[in-house]
Coordinates of C-alpha atoms in Angstrom, one line a residue:
Chain F
M1 CA 0.2 0.1 0.1
T2 CA 0.9 2.8 -1.1
S3 CA 2.3 5.6 2.1
W4 CA 1.8 9.7 1.8
I5 CA 3.1 12.0 3.8
A6 CA 2.9 16.1 3.5
G7 CA 5.3 18.9 4.6
V8 CA 4.2 22.3 5.0
D9 CA 5.9 25.3 5.1
V10 CA 3.8 28.5 6.5
G11 CA 5.4 31.9 6.1
G12 CA 5.9 36.1 5.4
G13 CA 6.3 34.8 1.4
G14 CA 3.4 32.1 1.3
I15 CA 2.3 28.3 2.0
R16 CA 4.9 26.1 0.3
V17 CA 3.7 22.0 0.3
Q18 CA 5.6 19.1 -0.3
V19 CA 4.2 16.0 -1.0
R20 CA 6.1 12.3 -1.1
T21 CA 4.9 8.7 -1.7
D22 CA 6.7 5.7 -1.7
D23 CA 8.6 7.2 -5.7
V24 CA 7.6 10.6 -6.2
G25 CA 8.1 13.9 -4.4
L26 CA 5.5 16.7 -5.9
K27 CA 5.2 20.7 -4.8
A28 CA 2.8 23.7 -4.8
R29 CA 2.8 26.8 -3.0
D30 CA 1.1 29.8 -2.9
R31 CA 1.7 33.2 -2.2
G32 CA -1.0 34.4 0.0
P33 CA 0.0 36.4 3.4
V34 CA -0.8 34.9 6.5
P35 CA -4.5 34.5 7.1
R36 CA -4.8 36.5 10.4
I37 CA -7.9 37.3 12.6
A38 CA -7.7 39.7 15.6
G39 CA -4.0 39.4 15.3
A40 CA -3.5 35.6 16.1
I41 CA -3.6 33.4 12.9
D42 CA -6.9 32.4 11.2
T43 CA -6.5 28.4 11.5
S44 CA -9.6 27.9 9.3
R45 CA -8.5 29.7 6.7
L46 CA -5.3 29.2 6.3
C47 CA -5.9 25.5 6.9
G48 CA -8.1 25.5 4.2
R49 CA -5.5 26.8 1.9
I50 CA -3.0 24.5 3.0
G51 CA -6.2 22.1 1.7
E52 CA -6.2 23.0 -1.7
L53 CA -2.4 22.9 -1.9
I54 CA -2.3 19.1 -0.8
N55 CA -5.1 18.2 -2.8
S56 CA -3.9 20.2 -6.1
V57 CA -1.0 17.8 -6.2
V58 CA -2.5 15.0 -6.2
E59 CA -4.3 13.2 -9.2
S60 CA -7.9 14.3 -8.8
G61 CA -11.0 11.4 -7.7
A62 CA -7.5 9.9 -5.8
R63 CA -7.8 11.8 -1.6
P64 CA -4.8 9.5 -0.3
A65 CA -5.5 9.1 3.6
F66 CA -1.7 10.6 4.3
E67 CA 0.2 9.3 7.5
R68 CA 1.2 12.5 8.9
I69 CA 1.3 16.1 7.9
A70 CA 3.7 18.2 9.0
V71 CA 3.3 22.3 9.6
G72 CA 5.8 24.8 10.6
L73 CA 4.4 27.9 11.1
T74 CA 5.7 31.2 12.7
G75 CA 4.3 32.7 15.6
M76 CA 4.6 29.5 18.0
P77 CA 4.6 29.1 21.1
G78 CA 1.8 32.4 20.6
L79 CA -0.3 33.1 17.7
V80 CA -2.1 30.0 17.3
R81 CA -3.3 26.8 19.3
P82 CA -1.6 23.7 17.9
A83 CA -4.8 21.3 19.0
E84 CA -7.1 23.9 16.9
L85 CA -4.9 24.1 14.0
A86 CA -4.8 20.2 13.3
D87 CA -8.5 19.5 13.8
Q88 CA -8.9 22.7 11.2
L89 CA -6.7 20.9 8.7
R90 CA -8.0 17.5 8.9
L91 CA -11.7 19.2 7.6
H92 CA -10.1 19.4 4.3
V93 CA -7.5 16.3 4.5
K94 CA -7.8 12.9 5.5
T95 CA -4.7 11.9 7.8
S96 CA -3.5 9.8 10.8
S97 CA -1.6 12.2 11.8
V98 CA -1.0 16.0 12.5
V99 CA 2.5 17.6 13.4
V100 CA 2.5 21.2 14.6
A101 CA 5.7 22.6 14.6
S102 CA 7.1 26.8 15.0
D103 CA 9.4 27.2 11.7
S104 CA 12.5 27.3 14.0
V105 CA 12.1 23.9 14.2
T106 CA 11.1 23.0 10.3
T107 CA 14.2 25.7 9.2
H108 CA 16.3 23.7 11.7
L109 CA 15.4 20.3 10.5
G110 CA 16.0 21.4 6.9
A111 CA 19.2 23.4 7.4
L112 CA 20.4 20.5 9.3
G113 CA 19.3 17.7 8.1
G114 CA 17.8 16.6 11.6
E115 CA 21.1 16.4 12.7
A116 CA 21.8 18.4 16.8
G117 CA 23.3 21.6 16.2
C118 CA 22.2 25.3 16.1
V119 CA 20.5 26.3 13.3
V120 CA 19.8 30.6 12.9
S121 CA 16.5 32.2 11.3
A122 CA 16.4 35.7 9.9
G123 CA 13.5 36.9 7.5
T124 CA 11.4 40.3 9.3
G125 CA 12.5 38.5 12.6
A126 CA 15.3 36.6 13.7
I127 CA 15.4 33.3 16.0
A128 CA 18.1 30.7 16.6
L129 CA 16.9 27.5 17.8
G130 CA 19.9 24.6 19.0
T131 CA 18.3 21.2 19.1
D132 CA 19.2 18.2 19.5
H133 CA 15.7 17.4 18.1
R134 CA 14.9 15.0 22.2
S135 CA 16.0 16.5 25.5
T136 CA 18.2 20.2 24.1
W137 CA 15.6 22.6 23.0
N138 CA 17.1 26.3 23.8
R139 CA 15.9 29.1 21.7
A140 CA 17.8 33.0 21.5
D141 CA 16.0 35.5 20.6
G142 CA 13.0 35.9 18.0
W143 CA 11.2 38.4 20.5
G144 CA 9.5 40.1 17.8
Y145 CA 10.4 43.9 16.4
L146 CA 10.1 46.2 19.9
L147 CA 11.8 43.6 22.5
G148 CA 13.8 42.3 19.7
D149 CA 14.8 40.8 16.5
E150 CA 18.0 41.5 17.0
G151 CA 19.6 41.2 12.6
G152 CA 17.1 40.5 11.1
G153 CA 15.8 42.3 8.5
G154 CA 13.1 44.5 10.1
W155 CA 16.5 44.9 12.1
I156 CA 18.3 46.2 9.3
G157 CA 16.0 48.1 8.0
T158 CA 15.6 50.8 10.5
Q159 CA 19.0 50.6 10.8
G160 CA 19.1 52.1 7.8
I161 CA 16.5 54.3 7.8
R162 CA 17.7 55.7 11.0
A163 CA 21.2 56.2 9.4
A164 CA 19.3 58.4 6.7
L165 CA 17.4 60.1 9.3
R166 CA 21.1 61.1 10.8
F167 CA 22.7 62.4 7.8
H168 CA 19.6 64.3 7.3
D169 CA 18.8 65.7 11.2
R170 CA 23.2 66.0 10.8
R171 CA 23.5 63.9 13.8
D172 CA 26.9 61.9 13.9
G173 CA 26.9 58.0 12.1
G174 CA 24.4 58.9 9.3
S175 CA 24.8 57.7 5.7
E176 CA 24.0 59.9 3.1
A177 CA 24.2 57.1 0.6
L178 CA 21.3 56.0 2.5
L179 CA 19.4 59.3 3.0
R180 CA 19.8 59.2 -1.1
K181 CA 18.6 55.8 -1.3
V182 CA 15.6 56.3 0.9
E183 CA 13.9 60.2 -0.7
H184 CA 14.6 58.2 -3.9
Q185 CA 12.5 55.3 -2.7
F186 CA 9.5 57.4 -1.9
G187 CA 9.8 60.5 -2.8
G188 CA 11.3 62.6 0.0
V189 CA 11.4 61.7 4.1
S190 CA 8.2 62.5 4.8
A191 CA 6.3 60.2 2.6
A192 CA 8.9 57.3 3.9
L193 CA 7.4 58.3 7.4
A194 CA 3.9 58.2 6.4
A195 CA 4.2 55.2 4.0
I196 CA 6.0 52.8 6.8
Y197 CA 4.4 54.4 10.0
N198 CA 0.9 54.3 8.1
S199 CA 1.3 50.5 6.6
P200 CA -0.3 47.7 7.9
S201 CA 2.5 46.6 9.1
P202 CA 5.4 48.7 9.5
I203 CA 8.0 46.4 10.6
H204 CA 7.6 44.4 7.6
S205 CA 7.5 47.8 5.7
A206 CA 10.7 48.6 7.2
A207 CA 12.3 45.0 6.4
T208 CA 11.5 46.0 2.4
L209 CA 14.2 48.1 2.9
A210 CA 16.7 45.4 3.8
P211 CA 18.2 45.3 -0.2
L212 CA 18.2 49.0 -0.2
V213 CA 20.8 48.5 3.0
A214 CA 22.8 45.9 1.0
D215 CA 22.8 47.7 -2.2
A216 CA 24.3 50.5 -0.5
A217 CA 26.6 48.3 1.1
H218 CA 28.0 46.7 -1.7
E219 CA 28.5 50.6 -3.3
D220 CA 31.4 50.9 -0.6
D221 CA 28.7 52.8 2.1
P222 CA 30.8 52.7 5.0
V223 CA 27.7 53.1 7.9
A224 CA 25.1 50.4 5.2
R225 CA 28.4 48.1 5.4
A226 CA 28.6 48.7 9.1
I227 CA 24.9 47.6 9.5
W228 CA 25.2 43.9 8.3
V229 CA 28.6 43.6 9.6
E230 CA 26.9 44.3 13.5
A231 CA 23.6 42.3 12.2
G232 CA 25.7 39.0 11.2
R233 CA 27.8 39.8 14.2
L234 CA 23.6 39.6 16.2
L235 CA 22.7 36.5 14.6
A236 CA 25.8 34.7 15.8
E237 CA 25.7 35.7 19.7
S238 CA 22.0 34.4 19.6
A239 CA 23.4 31.3 17.6
F240 CA 26.1 30.7 19.6
A241 CA 23.8 31.1 23.4
A242 CA 21.2 29.0 21.4
A243 CA 24.3 25.9 20.9
R244 CA 25.3 25.6 24.6
G245 CA 25.3 21.9 25.1
L246 CA 24.9 20.8 21.6
P247 CA 27.5 19.8 18.6
Q248 CA 29.4 22.8 17.5
T249 CA 27.4 22.9 14.3
Y250 CA 26.0 25.5 13.0
S251 CA 23.2 26.4 9.7
W252 CA 21.3 28.8 8.7
G253 CA 17.5 29.7 7.1
G254 CA 15.3 32.8 6.2
R255 CA 15.5 35.1 3.2
L256 CA 17.6 38.1 5.2
F257 CA 20.6 35.1 4.2
D258 CA 20.2 35.7 0.5
A259 CA 21.6 39.0 1.1
G260 CA 24.8 36.0 0.8
E261 CA 27.9 37.2 2.3
L262 CA 27.5 41.0 3.1
L263 CA 25.5 38.8 5.9
L264 CA 27.6 35.3 6.3
G265 CA 30.9 36.4 6.2
P266 CA 30.7 38.3 9.4
F267 CA 28.3 35.9 11.0
R268 CA 30.7 32.8 10.7
D269 CA 33.6 35.4 11.4
E270 CA 31.5 36.0 14.8
V271 CA 30.8 32.2 15.3
L272 CA 34.8 30.9 14.8
K273 CA 35.5 33.7 17.3
R274 CA 33.6 32.7 20.2
S275 CA 33.6 28.4 19.1
P276 CA 36.9 28.3 17.1
D277 CA 36.2 24.6 15.6
A278 CA 33.1 25.6 14.5
E279 CA 31.3 23.7 11.9
I280 CA 29.5 25.6 9.6
R281 CA 27.0 24.4 6.7
P282 CA 25.4 26.0 4.2
P283 CA 22.0 24.9 4.7
Q284 CA 21.1 21.4 2.9
G285 CA 17.0 22.5 2.5
Q286 CA 14.5 25.0 3.4
A287 CA 11.4 25.0 6.0
A288 CA 9.4 23.2 3.7
D289 CA 12.0 20.3 3.3
G290 CA 12.7 20.4 7.2
A291 CA 8.7 19.7 7.1
L292 CA 8.8 17.6 4.6
L293 CA 11.5 15.6 6.9
L294 CA 9.3 16.0 10.2
A295 CA 6.8 14.3 8.3
A296 CA 8.6 11.5 7.1
R297 CA 10.1 10.4 11.1
G298 CA 7.7 12.7 13.5
I299 CA 8.8 13.3 17.0
P300 CA 11.1 10.5 18.2
A301 CA 9.6 8.2 21.5
G302 CA 11.0 9.7 24.6
A303 CA 11.5 13.2 22.7
I304 CA 10.6 16.3 25.1
A305 CA 9.1 18.7 22.2
E306 CA 6.8 20.7 23.7
P307 CA 6.0 23.8 23.0
Y308 CA 8.3 23.8 20.0
V309 CA 6.9 20.7 18.0
H310 CA 3.7 19.1 18.5
E311 CA 1.7 16.4 17.2
F312 CA -1.9 15.0 16.7
A313 CA -1.7 11.6 16.7
Chain L
M1 CA -10.5 97.1 28.7
T2 CA -9.3 93.3 30.3
S3 CA -7.0 91.0 28.0
W4 CA -7.4 87.4 27.7
I5 CA -5.3 84.9 27.2
A6 CA -4.8 80.7 27.6
G7 CA -2.1 78.5 26.8
V8 CA -2.9 74.8 26.3
D9 CA -0.5 72.0 26.6
V10 CA -2.1 68.7 24.7
G11 CA 0.7 66.0 26.1
G12 CA 0.2 62.2 27.2
G13 CA -0.6 63.5 30.7
G14 CA -3.8 65.3 29.7
I15 CA -4.4 68.9 29.0
R16 CA -2.8 72.3 30.8
V17 CA -4.3 75.1 30.7
Q18 CA -3.0 78.3 31.9
V19 CA -5.3 81.6 30.7
R20 CA -4.0 85.2 32.2
T21 CA -5.8 88.3 31.9
D22 CA -4.6 91.6 33.4
D23 CA -3.8 90.8 36.8
V24 CA -4.6 87.5 37.3
G25 CA -3.6 83.8 36.5
L26 CA -5.1 80.7 36.5
K27 CA -5.2 77.1 36.2
A28 CA -6.7 73.9 35.0
R29 CA -5.7 70.4 33.5
D30 CA -7.2 66.9 33.1
R31 CA -5.6 63.6 32.8
G32 CA -7.8 61.8 30.1
P33 CA -5.2 60.3 26.6
V34 CA -4.9 62.6 23.5
P35 CA -8.2 61.4 21.5
R36 CA -7.4 60.0 18.8
I37 CA -9.7 58.3 15.4
A38 CA -8.0 56.3 12.5
G39 CA -4.5 57.2 13.7
A40 CA -4.7 61.1 13.6
I41 CA -5.5 63.3 16.8
D42 CA -9.4 64.1 17.3
T43 CA -9.3 67.5 17.1
S44 CA -12.8 67.8 17.3
R45 CA -12.9 65.8 21.0
L46 CA -9.9 67.6 21.8
C47 CA -11.6 71.0 21.8
G48 CA -14.5 70.2 23.6
R49 CA -12.0 69.3 26.3
I50 CA -9.7 72.2 26.0
G51 CA -13.2 74.5 25.9
E52 CA -14.4 72.8 29.2
L53 CA -11.1 73.4 30.7
I54 CA -10.8 76.8 29.7
N55 CA -14.2 77.8 30.2
S56 CA -13.7 76.1 34.1
V57 CA -11.3 78.2 35.0
V58 CA -13.7 81.4 34.1
E59 CA -16.5 82.7 36.2
S60 CA -19.8 81.6 35.3
G61 CA -21.4 83.9 33.2
A62 CA -18.2 86.0 31.7
R63 CA -17.2 84.0 28.9
P64 CA -14.3 86.5 27.8
A65 CA -12.9 87.5 24.5
F66 CA -9.8 85.7 24.2
E67 CA -7.6 87.9 22.3
R68 CA -4.9 84.8 21.5
I69 CA -4.7 81.2 23.0
A70 CA -1.5 78.6 21.9
V71 CA -2.2 75.4 21.7
G72 CA 1.5 73.8 22.0
L73 CA 0.5 69.5 20.8
T74 CA 2.6 66.5 19.7
G75 CA 2.5 65.2 15.8
M76 CA 2.9 68.2 14.6
P77 CA 3.0 67.9 11.5
G78 CA 1.8 65.0 10.7
L79 CA -0.9 63.8 13.2
V80 CA -2.9 67.5 13.4
R81 CA -4.2 69.9 11.1
P82 CA -3.7 73.4 12.5
A83 CA -6.5 75.1 10.6
E84 CA -9.2 72.4 11.4
L85 CA -8.0 72.5 15.4
A86 CA -8.4 76.4 15.0
D87 CA -11.6 75.7 13.3
Q88 CA -12.6 73.2 15.9
L89 CA -11.7 75.1 18.9
R90 CA -13.6 78.3 17.8
L91 CA -16.5 76.7 18.4
H92 CA -15.9 76.6 22.7
V93 CA -14.0 79.8 22.9
K94 CA -14.5 83.5 21.4
T95 CA -10.8 84.1 20.5
S96 CA -9.6 86.2 18.4
S97 CA -6.8 84.7 17.7
V98 CA -5.3 81.3 17.5
V99 CA -2.1 79.7 17.5
V100 CA -1.2 75.7 16.8
A101 CA 2.2 74.8 17.2
S102 CA 4.5 71.5 18.1
D103 CA 4.7 71.1 21.7
S104 CA 8.8 70.8 20.8
V105 CA 7.9 75.0 20.6
T106 CA 6.3 75.4 23.6
T107 CA 8.4 73.1 25.3
H108 CA 11.0 74.8 24.3
L109 CA 9.6 78.3 24.6
G110 CA 8.7 77.6 28.5
A111 CA 12.4 76.0 29.2
L112 CA 14.6 78.6 27.4
G113 CA 11.7 81.6 28.0
G114 CA 11.7 82.7 24.8
E115 CA 15.4 83.2 24.0
A116 CA 17.3 81.0 21.6
G117 CA 18.8 78.1 21.7
C118 CA 18.0 74.4 21.8
V119 CA 15.9 72.2 24.4
V120 CA 15.4 69.0 23.9
S121 CA 12.3 67.2 24.8
A122 CA 12.0 64.0 25.8
G123 CA 8.9 61.4 27.0
T124 CA 7.9 58.6 25.7
G125 CA 9.9 60.1 22.3
A126 CA 12.6 62.1 21.8
I127 CA 13.5 65.6 20.0
A128 CA 15.4 68.6 19.9
L129 CA 14.9 71.4 18.6
G130 CA 16.8 74.7 17.8
T131 CA 15.6 77.2 17.3
D132 CA 15.6 81.5 17.7
H133 CA 11.9 81.8 17.3
R134 CA 12.8 84.0 13.7
S135 CA 14.2 82.3 11.3
T136 CA 16.2 79.4 12.5
W137 CA 14.4 76.2 13.1
N138 CA 16.7 72.9 13.3
R139 CA 15.3 69.7 14.4
A140 CA 17.1 66.8 15.3
D141 CA 15.1 63.0 15.3
G142 CA 11.3 62.4 17.0
W143 CA 11.0 59.8 14.0
G144 CA 8.9 57.9 16.4
Y145 CA 9.2 54.6 17.9
L146 CA 10.4 52.6 15.5
L147 CA 12.7 54.9 13.1
G148 CA 14.3 57.5 15.7
D149 CA 13.0 58.7 18.8
E150 CA 16.9 57.8 20.4
G151 CA 16.8 58.1 24.2
G152 CA 13.8 58.5 24.4
G153 CA 11.4 56.8 27.5
G154 CA 10.4 54.3 25.1
W155 CA 14.0 53.7 23.9
I156 CA 15.1 53.7 27.8
G157 CA 12.2 50.8 28.8
T158 CA 12.2 49.2 25.7
Q159 CA 16.3 48.6 25.8
G160 CA 15.8 48.0 29.1
I161 CA 13.8 44.6 28.4
R162 CA 16.1 43.6 25.7
A163 CA 18.5 43.6 28.3
A164 CA 16.0 41.2 30.3
L165 CA 15.7 39.0 27.6
R166 CA 19.6 38.7 27.0
F167 CA 20.3 37.2 30.3
H168 CA 17.4 35.1 29.8
D169 CA 19.0 33.6 26.3
R170 CA 22.4 33.7 28.2
R171 CA 23.0 36.0 25.3
D172 CA 25.7 38.9 25.9
G173 CA 24.8 42.2 27.2
G174 CA 22.6 40.8 29.9
S175 CA 21.3 42.4 32.8
E176 CA 19.9 39.7 35.5
A177 CA 18.8 42.6 37.8
L178 CA 16.6 43.2 35.3
L179 CA 15.2 40.2 33.8
R180 CA 14.0 39.6 38.1
K181 CA 12.3 43.3 37.7
V182 CA 10.4 42.3 34.8
E183 CA 9.2 38.6 36.3
H184 CA 8.4 40.2 39.5
Q185 CA 6.4 42.9 37.6
F186 CA 4.9 40.8 34.6
G187 CA 4.8 37.7 36.5
G188 CA 7.2 36.0 33.7
V189 CA 8.5 36.7 30.4
S190 CA 5.7 35.7 28.6
A191 CA 3.5 37.6 30.5
A192 CA 6.3 40.8 29.6
L193 CA 6.0 40.2 26.1
A194 CA 1.7 39.6 25.8
A195 CA 1.1 42.4 28.0
I196 CA 3.3 44.7 25.8
Y197 CA 2.4 43.6 22.7
N198 CA -1.0 43.6 23.4
S199 CA -1.4 46.7 24.7
P200 CA -2.8 49.3 22.1
S201 CA 0.3 51.3 22.4
P202 CA 3.5 48.4 22.8
I203 CA 5.7 51.3 22.5
H204 CA 3.7 53.4 25.9
S205 CA 3.4 50.4 27.8
A206 CA 7.6 49.9 27.4
A207 CA 7.4 53.1 28.1
T208 CA 6.2 52.8 31.0
L209 CA 8.8 50.4 32.7
A210 CA 11.3 53.5 32.3
P211 CA 11.6 54.0 36.0
L212 CA 11.8 50.1 36.4
V213 CA 15.3 50.9 34.8
A214 CA 16.3 53.6 37.3
D215 CA 15.3 51.5 39.8
A216 CA 18.1 49.2 39.3
A217 CA 21.0 51.7 37.6
H218 CA 20.5 53.2 40.8
E219 CA 20.9 49.3 42.4
D220 CA 24.3 50.1 40.9
D221 CA 23.3 47.0 38.1
P222 CA 26.2 48.1 35.2
V223 CA 23.6 47.2 32.5
A224 CA 20.5 49.2 33.5
R225 CA 23.1 52.0 34.5
A226 CA 24.7 52.0 31.1
I227 CA 21.3 52.5 28.8
W228 CA 20.9 55.8 31.1
V229 CA 24.1 56.9 29.6
E230 CA 23.5 56.3 26.3
A231 CA 20.1 57.6 26.6
G232 CA 21.6 61.2 28.0
R233 CA 24.4 60.3 25.5
L234 CA 22.1 60.2 22.4
L235 CA 19.6 63.2 23.1
A236 CA 23.0 65.4 23.4
E237 CA 23.7 64.3 20.3
S238 CA 20.3 65.7 19.1
A239 CA 20.9 68.8 21.1
F240 CA 24.1 69.0 19.7
A241 CA 23.2 68.5 15.9
A242 CA 19.8 71.0 16.4
A243 CA 21.7 73.9 18.3
R244 CA 24.1 74.4 15.0
G245 CA 23.9 77.9 14.1
L246 CA 22.3 79.1 18.0
P247 CA 23.4 80.6 21.2
Q248 CA 24.8 77.4 22.9
T249 CA 22.2 77.9 25.1
Y250 CA 20.7 74.0 26.2
S251 CA 17.8 73.1 28.2
W252 CA 15.6 70.1 28.8
G253 CA 11.8 69.8 28.9
G254 CA 9.3 66.3 29.1
R255 CA 8.8 63.7 32.1
L256 CA 12.0 61.3 31.3
F257 CA 13.8 63.6 33.0
D258 CA 12.3 63.2 35.6
A259 CA 15.1 60.9 36.4
G260 CA 17.3 63.5 37.3
E261 CA 21.5 63.5 37.1
L262 CA 21.1 59.6 35.8
L263 CA 20.1 61.3 32.5
L264 CA 20.9 65.2 33.1
G265 CA 24.9 63.8 34.5
P266 CA 25.3 62.3 31.2
F267 CA 24.1 64.6 28.9
R268 CA 25.6 67.4 31.0
D269 CA 28.9 65.8 30.2
E270 CA 28.3 65.1 26.1
V271 CA 26.5 68.4 25.7
L272 CA 30.0 70.2 27.1
K273 CA 32.5 67.3 25.2
R274 CA 31.2 68.7 21.5
S275 CA 30.6 72.3 22.7
P276 CA 32.7 73.1 25.3
D277 CA 31.8 76.8 26.4
A278 CA 27.5 75.7 26.4
E279 CA 25.2 76.7 28.6
I280 CA 23.0 74.5 29.8
R281 CA 20.2 75.8 32.0
P282 CA 17.6 73.9 33.9
P283 CA 14.1 74.8 32.7
Q284 CA 12.4 78.1 33.5
G285 CA 9.0 75.9 32.9
Q286 CA 7.5 73.4 30.9
A287 CA 5.4 73.1 28.1
A288 CA 1.8 74.5 29.3
D289 CA 4.7 77.8 30.5
G290 CA 5.6 78.0 26.7
A291 CA 1.9 77.8 25.5
L292 CA 1.3 81.5 27.9
L293 CA 3.7 83.0 26.6
L294 CA 3.0 82.1 22.7
A295 CA -0.1 83.3 23.6
A296 CA 1.2 86.5 25.1
R297 CA 3.9 87.5 22.3
G298 CA 2.4 85.7 19.1
I299 CA 4.8 85.0 16.8
P300 CA 7.1 88.1 15.6
A301 CA 6.6 90.1 12.3
G302 CA 8.3 89.0 10.0
A303 CA 9.7 85.5 11.7
I304 CA 9.3 82.1 9.5
A305 CA 7.8 79.9 12.0
E306 CA 6.3 76.9 9.9
P307 CA 5.2 74.3 10.1
Y308 CA 6.4 74.7 13.7
V309 CA 4.6 77.6 14.5
H310 CA 0.7 79.0 12.5
E311 CA -1.7 81.7 13.8
F312 CA -4.7 81.8 12.9
A313 CA -6.0 85.8 13.6

């Protein structure tokens, strides 16, 4: 009998689904934002979209019974009730088991292929997770735009605008290059501030300026370069804190690392400064790959995983 | 004939009104928050409250015709349309002229009694204004919780919680004293984060923790002390930038300076480091005193004041 599993990554860029049977792997994605209701994640609408994607890759008529579906998503613990998500998902897909995990876990599984170590994820926010997937679960940062997420995309964008405004005000530490880029993008300083503060999510708007700060850095603006160096250092600091008691194997995930060596260079330097024997590995896969791996192996017997991973069989 | 003027300060702690005739000064205040509608200031409700306060201090029956009423308030330029506020105020009080000013201007007038120089205001936010009230108007910072307000109350509070979370995560730069205080105040780290992020204004909630960071500093926690030193330095940096081309006379306003020497010491040190001949004066008065002075003297003929001050005669 054919065995079906599915891994689902729910992120800022949309939903990615991977379905696997004994001999074939299928993929689908959409690009909608994570549906929200009253600040929390709208699990009902979310599961409707997940169900639609999973069913879209399976031949019509053949609705298989899945062995296990694993969903990794942001906002855990806190913004989502895992049991509710599992119940909602069963309205759309037949499955023996649902695993609901923090996206820091699926990113970790994707990056290190299930091995113990530490993975730092940086998108708009930033979090480091060090785990052996059994008894050790160390988290560092991931505390949100106001109180943490140091070195993430929102942090990069806000530091870039702060440097632009410092130049505008003739304060120290300003960057003329960043001011010109911000003015060019928005048509002026007031327009930039209005666009960011009046957007539905100011920190996401600020994070979209990370590539602009990268451009200025590539053009050798020293202030912009220093922002990326500091971001790499902060991410490494979180990674090192989360790696205590674990093999010193490090990797990364998240779209901020698309900046390449601009971020990776300082990250690597700082990890090796703190942990000279560390092995720093490029990620094997993304969060969706990690979710598929989690669907394949489930939670090992005897492992403590909550509140990072929950299984509903 | 008796001449009447009124000065009004609209701030986070409520509305303060000062009314003066030839021979008598009267005061009133309320403690409601600034009324808002769709993100902007609700001028209709605000003017109702201002009118009520002004009329409350005048003998009943005798509704005088004011010569000039000056209102200083936050969010200018941007969150308020001065002409609309002037029109709304006339529905409640009879006056020949209405002056609408940024509270950075009324704080400046209150602190330096109308003289040229630079005044830094720090409440939840932080802004420095250097002006001679005629042709020079230099602003530094005041760019809001995400992109500026460096050294303000929101900045102090968030730095305090960041340091608490750094200790919690075992990252560098953490403060155990601050973690214990945050846990004690909220019952735990998760509860603290939920209380702040779920409040109607996270940055105001964070700013309410400034006294907690002050307590830790007074108990000689080095991380908490360093936060106040850096705040004083940042405020001085903004003040120095805004003081260019003006007499090097500095003062301050806003509730964050209730912290006293903890903030003033580093502020003074940094101003004198940058401008060794600076005169640093304790404020003569508060923003309400500045508003009364503005009502008394209006905008000098030939002065350029917009967008900081508008007069509607």
